[in-house]
Coordinates of C-alpha atoms and ligand atoms in Angstrom, one line a residue:
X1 CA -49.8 -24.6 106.2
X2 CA -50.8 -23.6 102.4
X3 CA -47.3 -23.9 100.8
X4 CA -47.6 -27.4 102.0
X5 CA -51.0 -28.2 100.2
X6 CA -49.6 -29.5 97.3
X7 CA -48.5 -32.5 99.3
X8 CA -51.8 -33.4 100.6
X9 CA -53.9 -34.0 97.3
X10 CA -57.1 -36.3 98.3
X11 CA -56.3 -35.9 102.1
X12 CA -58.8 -33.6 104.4
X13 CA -56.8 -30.6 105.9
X14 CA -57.3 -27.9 108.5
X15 CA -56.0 -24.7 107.7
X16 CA -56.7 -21.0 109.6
X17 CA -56.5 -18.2 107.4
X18 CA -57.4 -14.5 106.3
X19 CA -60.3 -14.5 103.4
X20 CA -58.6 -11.8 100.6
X21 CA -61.0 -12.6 98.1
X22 CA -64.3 -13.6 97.6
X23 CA -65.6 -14.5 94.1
X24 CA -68.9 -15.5 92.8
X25 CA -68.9 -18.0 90.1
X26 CA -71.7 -19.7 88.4
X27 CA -71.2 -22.7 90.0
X28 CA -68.9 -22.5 93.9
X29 CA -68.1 -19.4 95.5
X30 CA -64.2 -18.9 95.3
X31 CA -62.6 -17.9 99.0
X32 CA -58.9 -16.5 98.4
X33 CA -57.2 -17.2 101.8
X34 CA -53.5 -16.6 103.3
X35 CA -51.9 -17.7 106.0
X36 CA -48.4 -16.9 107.0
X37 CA -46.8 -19.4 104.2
X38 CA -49.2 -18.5 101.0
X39 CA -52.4 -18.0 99.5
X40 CA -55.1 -20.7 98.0
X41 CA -58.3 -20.8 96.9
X42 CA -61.2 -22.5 98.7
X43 CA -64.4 -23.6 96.9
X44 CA -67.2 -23.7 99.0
X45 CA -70.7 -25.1 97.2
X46 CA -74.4 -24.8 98.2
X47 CA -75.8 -24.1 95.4
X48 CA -75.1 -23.2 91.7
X49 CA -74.4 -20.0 92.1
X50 CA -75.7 -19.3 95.5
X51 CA -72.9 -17.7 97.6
X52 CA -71.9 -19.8 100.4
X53 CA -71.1 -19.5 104.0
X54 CA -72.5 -15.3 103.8
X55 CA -71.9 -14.8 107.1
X56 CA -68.0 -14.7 106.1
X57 CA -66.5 -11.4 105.0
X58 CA -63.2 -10.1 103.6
X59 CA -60.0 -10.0 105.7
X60 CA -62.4 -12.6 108.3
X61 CA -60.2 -15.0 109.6
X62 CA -61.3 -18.6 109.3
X63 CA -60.7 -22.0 109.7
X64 CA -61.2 -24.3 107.0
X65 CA -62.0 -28.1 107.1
X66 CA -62.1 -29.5 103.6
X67 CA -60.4 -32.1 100.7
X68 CA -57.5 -30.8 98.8
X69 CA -58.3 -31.2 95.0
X70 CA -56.5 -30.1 92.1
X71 CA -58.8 -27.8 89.7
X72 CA -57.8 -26.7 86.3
X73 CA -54.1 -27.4 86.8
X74 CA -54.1 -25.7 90.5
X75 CA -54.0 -26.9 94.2
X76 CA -57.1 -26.3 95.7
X77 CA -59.4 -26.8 99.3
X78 CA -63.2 -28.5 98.8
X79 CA -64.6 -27.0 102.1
X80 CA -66.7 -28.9 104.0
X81 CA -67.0 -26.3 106.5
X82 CA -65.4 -22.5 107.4
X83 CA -66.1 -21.0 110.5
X84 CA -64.7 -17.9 111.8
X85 CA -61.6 -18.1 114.4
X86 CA -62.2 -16.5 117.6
X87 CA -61.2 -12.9 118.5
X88 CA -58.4 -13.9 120.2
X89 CA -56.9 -16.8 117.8
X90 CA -57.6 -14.2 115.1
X91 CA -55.3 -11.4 116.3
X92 CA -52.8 -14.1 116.7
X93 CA -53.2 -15.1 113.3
X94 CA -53.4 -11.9 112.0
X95 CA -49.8 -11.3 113.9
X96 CA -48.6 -14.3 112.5
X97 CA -49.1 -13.3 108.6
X98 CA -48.2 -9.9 109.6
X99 CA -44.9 -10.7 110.7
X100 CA -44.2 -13.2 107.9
X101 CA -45.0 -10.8 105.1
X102 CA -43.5 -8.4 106.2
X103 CA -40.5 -10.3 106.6
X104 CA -40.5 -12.1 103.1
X105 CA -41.6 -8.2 102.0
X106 CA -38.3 -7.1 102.7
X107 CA -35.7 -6.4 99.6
X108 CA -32.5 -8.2 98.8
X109 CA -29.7 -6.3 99.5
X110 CA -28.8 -5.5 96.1
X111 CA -26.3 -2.3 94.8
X112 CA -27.4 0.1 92.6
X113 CA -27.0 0.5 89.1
X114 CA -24.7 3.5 89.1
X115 CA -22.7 5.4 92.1
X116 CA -24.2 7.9 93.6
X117 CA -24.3 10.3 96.8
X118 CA -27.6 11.2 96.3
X119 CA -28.9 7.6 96.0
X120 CA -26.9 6.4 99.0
X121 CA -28.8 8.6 101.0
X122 CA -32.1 8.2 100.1
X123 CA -31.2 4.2 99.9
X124 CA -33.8 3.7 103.3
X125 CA -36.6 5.7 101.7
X126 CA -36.2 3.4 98.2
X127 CA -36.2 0.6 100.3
X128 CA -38.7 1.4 102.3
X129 CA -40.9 2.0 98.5
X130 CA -40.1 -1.7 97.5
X131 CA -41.3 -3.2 100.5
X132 CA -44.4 -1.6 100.6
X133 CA -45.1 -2.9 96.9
X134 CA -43.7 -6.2 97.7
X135 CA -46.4 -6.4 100.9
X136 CA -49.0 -5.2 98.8
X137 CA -48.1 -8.1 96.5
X138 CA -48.3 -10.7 99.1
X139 CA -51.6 -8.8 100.5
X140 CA -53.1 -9.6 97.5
X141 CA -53.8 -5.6 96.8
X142 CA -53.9 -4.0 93.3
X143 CA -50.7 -2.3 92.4
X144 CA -52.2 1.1 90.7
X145 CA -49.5 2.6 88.9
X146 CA -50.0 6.2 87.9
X147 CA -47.4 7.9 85.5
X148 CA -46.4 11.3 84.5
X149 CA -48.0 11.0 80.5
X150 CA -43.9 11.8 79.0
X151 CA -40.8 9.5 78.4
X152 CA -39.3 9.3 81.6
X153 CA -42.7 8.9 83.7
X154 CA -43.3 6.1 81.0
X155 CA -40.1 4.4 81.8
X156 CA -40.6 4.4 85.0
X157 CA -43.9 3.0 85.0
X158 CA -42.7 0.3 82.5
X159 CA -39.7 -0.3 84.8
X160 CA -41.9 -1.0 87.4
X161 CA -44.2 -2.8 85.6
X162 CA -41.5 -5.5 84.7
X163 CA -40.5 -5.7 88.5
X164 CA -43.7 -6.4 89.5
X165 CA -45.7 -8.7 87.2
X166 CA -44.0 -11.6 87.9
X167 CA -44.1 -11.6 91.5
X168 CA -47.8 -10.8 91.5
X169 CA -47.6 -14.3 88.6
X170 CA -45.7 -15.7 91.8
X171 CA -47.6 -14.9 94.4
X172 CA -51.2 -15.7 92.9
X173 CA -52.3 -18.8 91.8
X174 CA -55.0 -17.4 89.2
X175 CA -54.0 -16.9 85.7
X176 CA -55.1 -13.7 84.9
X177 CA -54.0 -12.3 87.8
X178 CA -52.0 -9.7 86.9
X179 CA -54.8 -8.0 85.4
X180 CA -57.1 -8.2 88.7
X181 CA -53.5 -6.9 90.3
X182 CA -51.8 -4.2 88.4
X183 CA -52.9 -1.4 86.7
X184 CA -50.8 1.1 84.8
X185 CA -52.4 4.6 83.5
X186 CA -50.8 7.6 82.3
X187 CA -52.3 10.6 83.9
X188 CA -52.4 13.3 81.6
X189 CA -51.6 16.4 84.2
X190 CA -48.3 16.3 85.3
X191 CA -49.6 15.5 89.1
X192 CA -52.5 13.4 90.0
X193 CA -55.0 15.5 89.7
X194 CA -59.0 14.5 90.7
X195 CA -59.6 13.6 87.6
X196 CA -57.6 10.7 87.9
X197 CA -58.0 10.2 91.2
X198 CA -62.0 9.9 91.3
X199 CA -61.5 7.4 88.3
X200 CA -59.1 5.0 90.5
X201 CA -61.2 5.5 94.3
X202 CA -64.4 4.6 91.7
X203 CA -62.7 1.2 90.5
X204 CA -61.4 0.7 93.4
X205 CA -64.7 0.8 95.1
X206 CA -66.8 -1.2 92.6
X207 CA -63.9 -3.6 92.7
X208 CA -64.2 -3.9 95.9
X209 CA -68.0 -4.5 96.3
X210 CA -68.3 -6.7 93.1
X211 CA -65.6 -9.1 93.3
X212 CA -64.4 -8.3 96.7
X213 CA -60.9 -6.9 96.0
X214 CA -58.9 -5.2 98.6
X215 CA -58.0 -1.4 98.3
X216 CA -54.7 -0.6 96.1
X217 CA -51.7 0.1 96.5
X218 CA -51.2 4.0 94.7
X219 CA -48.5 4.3 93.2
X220 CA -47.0 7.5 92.0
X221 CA -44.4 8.0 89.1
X222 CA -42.5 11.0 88.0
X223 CA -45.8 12.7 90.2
X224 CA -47.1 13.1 93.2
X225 CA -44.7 15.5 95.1
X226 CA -45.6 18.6 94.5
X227 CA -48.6 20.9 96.6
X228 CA -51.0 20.4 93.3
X229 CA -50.7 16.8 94.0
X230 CA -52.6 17.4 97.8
X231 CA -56.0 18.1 96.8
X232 CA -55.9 14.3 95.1
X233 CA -54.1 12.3 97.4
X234 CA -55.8 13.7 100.7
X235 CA -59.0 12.1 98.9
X236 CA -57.5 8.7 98.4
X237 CA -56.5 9.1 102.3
X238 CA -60.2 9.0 103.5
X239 CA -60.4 5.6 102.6
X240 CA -57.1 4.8 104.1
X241 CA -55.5 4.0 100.7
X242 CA -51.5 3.5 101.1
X243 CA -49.5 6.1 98.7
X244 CA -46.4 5.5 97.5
X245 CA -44.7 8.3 95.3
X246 CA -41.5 8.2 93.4
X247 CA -41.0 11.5 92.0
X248 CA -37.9 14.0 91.1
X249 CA -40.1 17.5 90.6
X250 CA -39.3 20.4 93.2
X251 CA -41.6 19.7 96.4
X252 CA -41.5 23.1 97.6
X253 CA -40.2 24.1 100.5
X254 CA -38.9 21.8 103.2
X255 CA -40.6 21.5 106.4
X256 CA -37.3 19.6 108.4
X257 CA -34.9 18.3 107.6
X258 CA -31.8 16.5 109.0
X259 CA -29.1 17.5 108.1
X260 CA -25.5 16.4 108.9
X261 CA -22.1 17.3 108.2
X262 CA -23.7 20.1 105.6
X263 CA -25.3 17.2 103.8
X264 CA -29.2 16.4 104.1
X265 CA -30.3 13.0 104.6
X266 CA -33.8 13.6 105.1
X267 CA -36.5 16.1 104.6
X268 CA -40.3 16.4 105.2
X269 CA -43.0 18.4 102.4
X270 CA -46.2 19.2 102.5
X271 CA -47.5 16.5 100.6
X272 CA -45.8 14.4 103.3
X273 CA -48.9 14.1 105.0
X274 CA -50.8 12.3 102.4
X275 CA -47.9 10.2 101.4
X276 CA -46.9 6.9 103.2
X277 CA -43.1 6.8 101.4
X278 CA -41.9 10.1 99.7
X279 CA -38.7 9.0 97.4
X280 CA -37.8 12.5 95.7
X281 CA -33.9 13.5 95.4
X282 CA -34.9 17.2 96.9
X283 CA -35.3 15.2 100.3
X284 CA -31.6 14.5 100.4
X285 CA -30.3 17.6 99.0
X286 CA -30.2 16.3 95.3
X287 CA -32.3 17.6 92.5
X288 CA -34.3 17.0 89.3
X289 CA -31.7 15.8 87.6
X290 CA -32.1 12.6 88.9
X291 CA -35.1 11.6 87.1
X292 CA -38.2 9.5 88.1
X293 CA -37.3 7.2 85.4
X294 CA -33.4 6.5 87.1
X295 CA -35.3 6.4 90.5
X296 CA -37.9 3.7 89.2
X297 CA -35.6 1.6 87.6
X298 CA -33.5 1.4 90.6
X299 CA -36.4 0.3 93.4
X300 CA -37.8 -1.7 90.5
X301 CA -34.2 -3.8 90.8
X302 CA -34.9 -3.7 94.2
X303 CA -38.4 -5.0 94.1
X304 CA -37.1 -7.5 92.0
X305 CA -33.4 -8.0 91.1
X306 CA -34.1 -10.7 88.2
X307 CA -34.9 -7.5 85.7
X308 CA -31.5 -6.0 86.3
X309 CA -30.4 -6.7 82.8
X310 CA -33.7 -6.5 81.1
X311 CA -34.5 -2.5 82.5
X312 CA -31.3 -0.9 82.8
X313 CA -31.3 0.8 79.6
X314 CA -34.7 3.0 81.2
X315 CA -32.8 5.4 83.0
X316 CA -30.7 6.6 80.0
X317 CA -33.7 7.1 78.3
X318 CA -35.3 8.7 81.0
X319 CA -32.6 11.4 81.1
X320 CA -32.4 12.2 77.6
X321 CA -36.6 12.4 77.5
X322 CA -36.2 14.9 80.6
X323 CA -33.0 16.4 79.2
X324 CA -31.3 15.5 82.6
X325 CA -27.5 15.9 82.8
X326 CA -25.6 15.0 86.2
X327 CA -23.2 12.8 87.6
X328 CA -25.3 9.7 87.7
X329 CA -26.5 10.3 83.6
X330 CA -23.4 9.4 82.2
X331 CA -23.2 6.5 84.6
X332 CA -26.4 5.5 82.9
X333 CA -25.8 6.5 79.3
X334 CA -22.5 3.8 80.1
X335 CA -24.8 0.6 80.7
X336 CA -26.9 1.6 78.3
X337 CA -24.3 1.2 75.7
X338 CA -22.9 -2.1 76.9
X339 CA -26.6 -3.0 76.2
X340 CA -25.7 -1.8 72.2
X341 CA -27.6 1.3 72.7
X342 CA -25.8 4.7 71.6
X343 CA -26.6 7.9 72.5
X344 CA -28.2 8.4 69.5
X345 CA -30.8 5.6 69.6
X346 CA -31.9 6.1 72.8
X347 CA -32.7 10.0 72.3
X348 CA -34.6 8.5 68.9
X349 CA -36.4 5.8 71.7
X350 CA -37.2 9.1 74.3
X351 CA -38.9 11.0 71.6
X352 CA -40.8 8.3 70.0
X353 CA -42.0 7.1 73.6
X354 CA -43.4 10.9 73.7
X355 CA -45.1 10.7 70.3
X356 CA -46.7 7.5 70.7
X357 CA -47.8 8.6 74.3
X358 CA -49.6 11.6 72.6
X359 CA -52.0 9.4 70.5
X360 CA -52.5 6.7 73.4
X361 CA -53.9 9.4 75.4
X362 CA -55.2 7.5 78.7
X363 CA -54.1 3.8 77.0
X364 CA -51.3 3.0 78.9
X365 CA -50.5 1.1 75.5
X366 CA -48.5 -1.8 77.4
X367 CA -47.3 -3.7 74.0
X368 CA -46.7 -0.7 72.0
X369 CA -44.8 0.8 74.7
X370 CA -42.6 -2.3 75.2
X371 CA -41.3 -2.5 71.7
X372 CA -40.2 0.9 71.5
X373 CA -38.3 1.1 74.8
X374 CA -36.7 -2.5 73.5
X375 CA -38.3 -4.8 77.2
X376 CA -40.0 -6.5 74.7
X377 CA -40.6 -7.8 70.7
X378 CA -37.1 -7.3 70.3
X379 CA -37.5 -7.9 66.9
X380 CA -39.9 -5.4 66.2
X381 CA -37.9 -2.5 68.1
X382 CA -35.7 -1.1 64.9
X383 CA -38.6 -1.3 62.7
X384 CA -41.1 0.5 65.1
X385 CA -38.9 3.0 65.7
X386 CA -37.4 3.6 62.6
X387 CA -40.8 4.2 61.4
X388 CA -42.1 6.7 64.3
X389 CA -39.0 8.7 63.9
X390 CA -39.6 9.6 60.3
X391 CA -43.5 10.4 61.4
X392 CA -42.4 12.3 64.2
X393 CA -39.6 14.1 62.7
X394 CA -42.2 15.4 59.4
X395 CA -44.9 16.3 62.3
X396 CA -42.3 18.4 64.1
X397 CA -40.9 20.3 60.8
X398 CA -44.7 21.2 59.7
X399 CA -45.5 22.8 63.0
X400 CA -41.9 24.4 63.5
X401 CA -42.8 26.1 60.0
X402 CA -45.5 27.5 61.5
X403 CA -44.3 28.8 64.5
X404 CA -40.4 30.1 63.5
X405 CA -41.3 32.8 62.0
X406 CA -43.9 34.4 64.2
X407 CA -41.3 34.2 67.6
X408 CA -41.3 37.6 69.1
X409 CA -37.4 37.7 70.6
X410 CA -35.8 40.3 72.6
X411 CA -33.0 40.9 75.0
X412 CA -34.0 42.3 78.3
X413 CA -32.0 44.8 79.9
X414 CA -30.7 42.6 82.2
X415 CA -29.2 40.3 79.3
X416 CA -31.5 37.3 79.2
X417 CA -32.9 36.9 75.9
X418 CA -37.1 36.4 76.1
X419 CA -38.5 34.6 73.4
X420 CA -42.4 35.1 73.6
X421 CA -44.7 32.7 70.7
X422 CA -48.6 32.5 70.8
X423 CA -48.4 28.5 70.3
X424 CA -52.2 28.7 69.4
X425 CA -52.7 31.1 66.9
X426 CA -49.1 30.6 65.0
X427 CA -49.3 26.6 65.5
X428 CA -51.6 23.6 63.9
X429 CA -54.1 22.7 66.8
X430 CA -54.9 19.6 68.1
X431 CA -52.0 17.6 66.8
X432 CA -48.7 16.7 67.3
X433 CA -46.3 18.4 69.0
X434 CA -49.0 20.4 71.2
X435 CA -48.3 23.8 72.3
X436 CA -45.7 22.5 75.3
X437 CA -43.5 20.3 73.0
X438 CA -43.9 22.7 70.3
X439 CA -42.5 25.7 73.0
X440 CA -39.4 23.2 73.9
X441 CA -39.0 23.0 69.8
X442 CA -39.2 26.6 69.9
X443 CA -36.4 27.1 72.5
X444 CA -34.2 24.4 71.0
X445 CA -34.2 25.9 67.9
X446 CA -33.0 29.8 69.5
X447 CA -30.4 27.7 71.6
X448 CA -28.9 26.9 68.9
X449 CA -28.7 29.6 66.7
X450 CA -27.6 31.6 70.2
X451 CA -25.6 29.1 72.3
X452 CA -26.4 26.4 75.3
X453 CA -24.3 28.6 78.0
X454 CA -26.8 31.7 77.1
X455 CA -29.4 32.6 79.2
X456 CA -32.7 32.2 77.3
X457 CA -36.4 31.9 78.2
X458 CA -38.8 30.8 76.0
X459 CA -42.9 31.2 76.8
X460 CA -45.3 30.0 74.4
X461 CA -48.5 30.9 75.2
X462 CA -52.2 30.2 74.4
X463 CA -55.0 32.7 75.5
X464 CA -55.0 30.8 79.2
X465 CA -52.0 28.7 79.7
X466 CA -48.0 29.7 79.4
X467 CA -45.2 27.0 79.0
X468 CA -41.9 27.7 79.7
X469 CA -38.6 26.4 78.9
X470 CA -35.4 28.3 80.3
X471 CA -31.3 27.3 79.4
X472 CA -29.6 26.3 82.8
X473 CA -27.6 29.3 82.3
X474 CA -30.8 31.5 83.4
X475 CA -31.2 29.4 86.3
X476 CA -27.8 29.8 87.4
X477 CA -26.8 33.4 86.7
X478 CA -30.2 34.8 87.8
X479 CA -32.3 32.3 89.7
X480 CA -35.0 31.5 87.8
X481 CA -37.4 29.5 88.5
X482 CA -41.2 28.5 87.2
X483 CA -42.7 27.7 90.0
X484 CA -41.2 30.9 91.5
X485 CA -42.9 32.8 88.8
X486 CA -45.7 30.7 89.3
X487 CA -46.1 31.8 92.7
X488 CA -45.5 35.5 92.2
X489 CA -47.9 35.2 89.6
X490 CA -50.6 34.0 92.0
X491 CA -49.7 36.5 95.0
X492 CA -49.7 39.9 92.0
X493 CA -52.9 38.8 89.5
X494 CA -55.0 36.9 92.2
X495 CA -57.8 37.1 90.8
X496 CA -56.5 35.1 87.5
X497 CA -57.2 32.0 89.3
X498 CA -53.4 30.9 88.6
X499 CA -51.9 27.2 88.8
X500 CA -49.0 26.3 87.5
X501 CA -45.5 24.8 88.2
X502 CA -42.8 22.0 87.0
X503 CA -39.3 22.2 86.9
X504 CA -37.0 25.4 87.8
X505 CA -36.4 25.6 83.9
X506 CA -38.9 23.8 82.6
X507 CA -42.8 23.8 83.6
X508 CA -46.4 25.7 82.7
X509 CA -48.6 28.4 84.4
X510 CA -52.6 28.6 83.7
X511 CA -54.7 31.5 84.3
X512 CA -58.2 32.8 82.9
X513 CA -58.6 34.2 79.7
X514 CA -59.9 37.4 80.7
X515 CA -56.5 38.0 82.0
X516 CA -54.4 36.4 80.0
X517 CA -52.7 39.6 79.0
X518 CA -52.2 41.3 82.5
X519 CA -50.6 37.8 83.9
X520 CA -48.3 37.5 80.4
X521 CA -47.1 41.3 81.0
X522 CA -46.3 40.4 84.3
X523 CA -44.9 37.5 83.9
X524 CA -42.4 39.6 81.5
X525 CA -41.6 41.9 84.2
X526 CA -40.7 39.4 86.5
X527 CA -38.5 37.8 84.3
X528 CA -37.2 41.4 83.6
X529 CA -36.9 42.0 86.9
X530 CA -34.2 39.2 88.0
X531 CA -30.9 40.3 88.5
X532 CA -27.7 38.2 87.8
X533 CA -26.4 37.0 90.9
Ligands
MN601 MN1 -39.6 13.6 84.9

C-alpha cells in the first residue's frame, strides 16, 4: 500500500495502481500513481529524457516493481518494471480506489455557522458540493474555481480557496502543487459565459496533452444558475467535465419540486441538466438573500473545518457587498464582530474588494485580495484599506458630480418614482465606478434624499445596455422584477437581440443600439404598467 512506503526505504516493493500523471522531465519520466491508501510518484528511466514504458497511458492501471528511494525530501518508487494489470484485476482495483475515496471524500459532520431553515434544507445538496471537491482532490483533478467578478463572488471564491489549498498540499506530494491543482479566475459576466469557458476547456486540454493532467473539477461561484449560464456549461459537458455550482441568483422557473408540509426541500432548473450539484437557496424555497459568499463559506467549513475561524468573517462581507438583509445576515454580521470587525469595517472591506477587483480585471489577484478581506498579511489589512477607501471614496465623488445633476426623475402614475441617467454621456468613461456601480450610486443617493421604504427604480443606461437598481419596497408593493422585464423585453422588441437578467431588484438588460430607444420606452412602460398589489 503507498501510505505505507515510507516504511520501506531501500527495500523493493510491489504496488498496483492508477497512473494520474505523467510527467516528462529531462532526465526520468515521473508516473503519479494512487491506490486506495494514497498517491506517489514513480520514476521510471531509459533514457535522459526519453519517456519510458509508452505503452502506459493515464488512468492505466499498473503494477509496479521497483526500490523505494527518497528524492528531494519525498518518498519515492525507482521502477524496475510497470506492466499493466489485467482487465479484470483492473476493474477490481479501480473499485477498490473508488470506494476508498469516496469514503475518505465524505465531510465531517460539522454545524453551520449560523441557524438557519433555509440552510437545513439544502444541508444534502452542500454536502453533496464538498464531497465532490474533496474527490476531485484525492483524484488528483484541478479545482477551477470561477467567480462572479464582485465582493461576495470574491469571498466566496477566497473562502474556498482557503478550504482547499491545504488539502490539495495534503494530498500531493509535489511542492508546487497547488498551482498544477487550483485555479481561481474572476469571470467578468455575471455567469459563465463562453468567453470564459473556451479559455478553461483550452487549458484544460493543453494540460492535459502536455503534462498529462486530468480534466477539472468546475467550479461555479455566485454564477452558474441562471439559463445564460447553459450555453457555457453544456460545452464543458461534451467533454464530461464535472460542474459544481454554488450560486444564490433567481434560476428561473422550477421544473419539480418537492415539496412538503408547504415547505420545499428540493427543486430542479433548467441549468440542472448541465450541472452535477446545484446548491442555490431558490431550490429550497429561500432566496437571494442568502448570498454565494454565506453559501461558500459554509461548504468551504465543510470541505474543511480547520478554516472555521480564519473565514467566518466572509459572509458578513458578502452581505453588505450584495446588500443582503435576512435572518441569517445578522447571524453573520454577529461572528464577524466577535472577530473585532464592526459593521462599519466590513462595508469599508466590501467596497474596497469591488474597487480593487475593477483594476485586477481577469487577475484573480490572490495576495492583494487576501489582505483586504483580513485571511492574510494581517498586518497589512488597516493600512491597505485605509488607503483604498480614500481612493475609492474621491473616484466615487468625481463621477457622482457628473452624473447628479443630469438624473431625469419622475413619479409614475402608479407611485413609483423612475429615475432614468444616460451613465455614458453624463459619466467619466472607462474608469471607476463603471456605468453599473455608478447607477447603484445613483439610486443610493435618491434613497436617501426620498426614503428606503419608497418604491424607486433607478435605470442608467448606455446606448446598448440598461442597469437597474430597484428599493425592496417596488418589489414588494408591485412585483418587480429584472429578469421579468428582461423577459418581456425580449417577447415585445425581438428583434433587439435582448439579454439580460440578475437579481429581482438588482440586475442589467442589453440590446442593440439601433434600438436602444424603442427597448428604453418600453422598458418605461412596463415599469409604468405594474400595479400595486
Ligand atoms: Mn452575489
Amino acid at each position: 500500500m503507498i501510505s505505507k512506503l515510507e516504511e520501506k526505504k531501500g527495500k523493493i516493493v510491489r504496488i498496483d495502481g492508477e497512473v494520474q500523471q505523467i510527467q516528462q522531465t529531462s532526465g526520468p519520466t515521473i508516473f503519479i500513481i494512487n491506490d486506495e491508501s494514497g498517491t506517489t510518484e514513480i520514476a521510471a528511466f531509459d533514457k535522459a529524457g526519453e519517456r519510458s514504458y509508452p505503452e502506459i497511458e493515464l488512468d492505466d492501471a499498473v503494477q509496479v516493481i521497483g526500490e523505494v528511494n527518497e528524492h528531494s525530501g519525498k518518498t519515492q518508487i525507482e521502477s524496475s518494471s510497470m506492466t499493466k494489470l489485467s482487465e479484470e484485476n483492473t476493474i477490481k482495483l479501480h473499485k477498490l480506489i473508488d470506494d476508498a475515496l469516496n469514503k475518505k471524500a465524505e465531510p465531517q459532520h460539522v454545524d453551520f455557522l449560523v441557524k438557519s431553515d433555509v440552510l437545513n434544507r439544502l444541508k444534502p445538496k452542500m454536502r453533496e458540493a464538498a464531497q465532490k471537491i474533496r474527490r476531485a482532490i484525492l483524484d488528483g483533478r484541478t479545482i477551477l474555481l470561477r467567480h462572479h467578478n464582485d465582493a461576495d463572488g470574491i469571498c466566496s471564491g477566497v473562502a474556498m480557496e482557503k478550504a482547499i489549498i491545504p488539502l490539495i498540499e495534503k494530498a500531493n506530494p509535489s511542492n508546487d502543487a497547488q498551482y498544477y491543482y487550483f485555479k481561481r479566475s474572476p469571470s467578468k459576466a455575471p455567469f459563465y459565459e463562453l468567453e470564459d469557458v473556451v479559455k478553461d476547456l483550452s487549458f484544460a486540454l493543453e494540460d492535459q496533452e502536455r503534462h498529462g493532467q486530468k480534466l477539472p473539477l468546475i467550479v461555479l461561484l455566485d454564477n452558474g444558475s441562471t439559463e445564460e449560464d447553459i450555453v457555457a456549461l453544456m460545452q464543458a459537458k461534451i467533454y464530461d467535465i464535472e460542474v459544481v455550482v454554488i450560486d444564490h441568483h433567481s434560476p428561473g422557473e422550477l421544473l419539480t419540486k418537492d415539496e412538503r408540509d408547504g415547505e420545499i426541500y428540493g427543486a430542479t432548473v433548467a441549468v440542472d441538466e448541465y450541472v452535477d450539484t446545484h446548491v442555490n437557496p431558490y431550490l429550497v424555497g429561500g432566496d437571494s438573500q442568502l448570498t454565494a459568499g454565506a453559501l461558500a463559506t459554509e461548504v468551504a467549513h465543510l470541505i474543511n473545518p480547520n478554516v472555521k475561524d480564519l473565514i467566518k468573517h466572509l459572509p458578513a462581507v458578502a452581505a453588505l457587498g450584495d446588500r443582503a438583509e435576512c435572518g441569517e445576515v445578522y447571524q453573520y454580521l454577529q461572528i464577524a464582530s466577535e472577530k473585532g470587525f464592526t459593521k462599519e469595517h466590513l462595508a469599508k472591506i466590501a467596497e474596497c474588494v469591488d474597487f480593487e477587483a475593477y483594476f485586477l480585471r481577469f487577475m484573480n489577484g490572490r495576495g492583494i485580495m487576501d489582505t483586504i478581506l483580513a485571511v492574510d498579511n494581517l498586518d497589512k489589512h488597516e493600512k491597505m484599506i485605509n488607503a483604498l477607501y480614500k481612493e475609492y471614496q474621491k473616484r466615487i465623488d468625481t463621477q457622482l458630480k457628473a452624473a447628479l445633476p443630469n438624473i431625469k426623475r419622475t413619479q409614475l402614475e402608479n407611485g413609483i418614482y423612475f429615475n432614468l441617467i444616460d451613465v455614458e454621456k453624463y459619466a467619466h468613461k472607462f474608469t471607476f465606478p463603471a456605468p453599473g456601480k455608478t447607477c447603484g450610486f445613483v439610486h443610493d443617493h435618491v434613497i436617501k434624499e426620498l426614503g428606503e421604504d419608497k418604491p424607486i427604480v433607478t435605470l442608467g443606461h448606455g446606448p446598448d445596455f440598461g442597469v437597474f437598481r430597484a428599493t425592496d419596497a417596488v418589489n414588494e408593493e408591485f412585483g418587480f422584477n429584472v429578469n421579468d422585464i428582461v423577459s418581456k423585453m425580449i417577447e415585445r422588441v425581438p428583434s433587439a437581440g435582448i439579454d439580460g437578467g440578475g437579481h429581482e431588484c438588482a440586475g442589467s438588460i442589453k440590446y442593440i443600439e439601433g434600438l436602444g430607444e424603442e427597448v428604453l420606452f418600453k422598458v418605461v412602460e412596463e415599469i409604468q404598467s405594474l400595479t400595486k398589489k
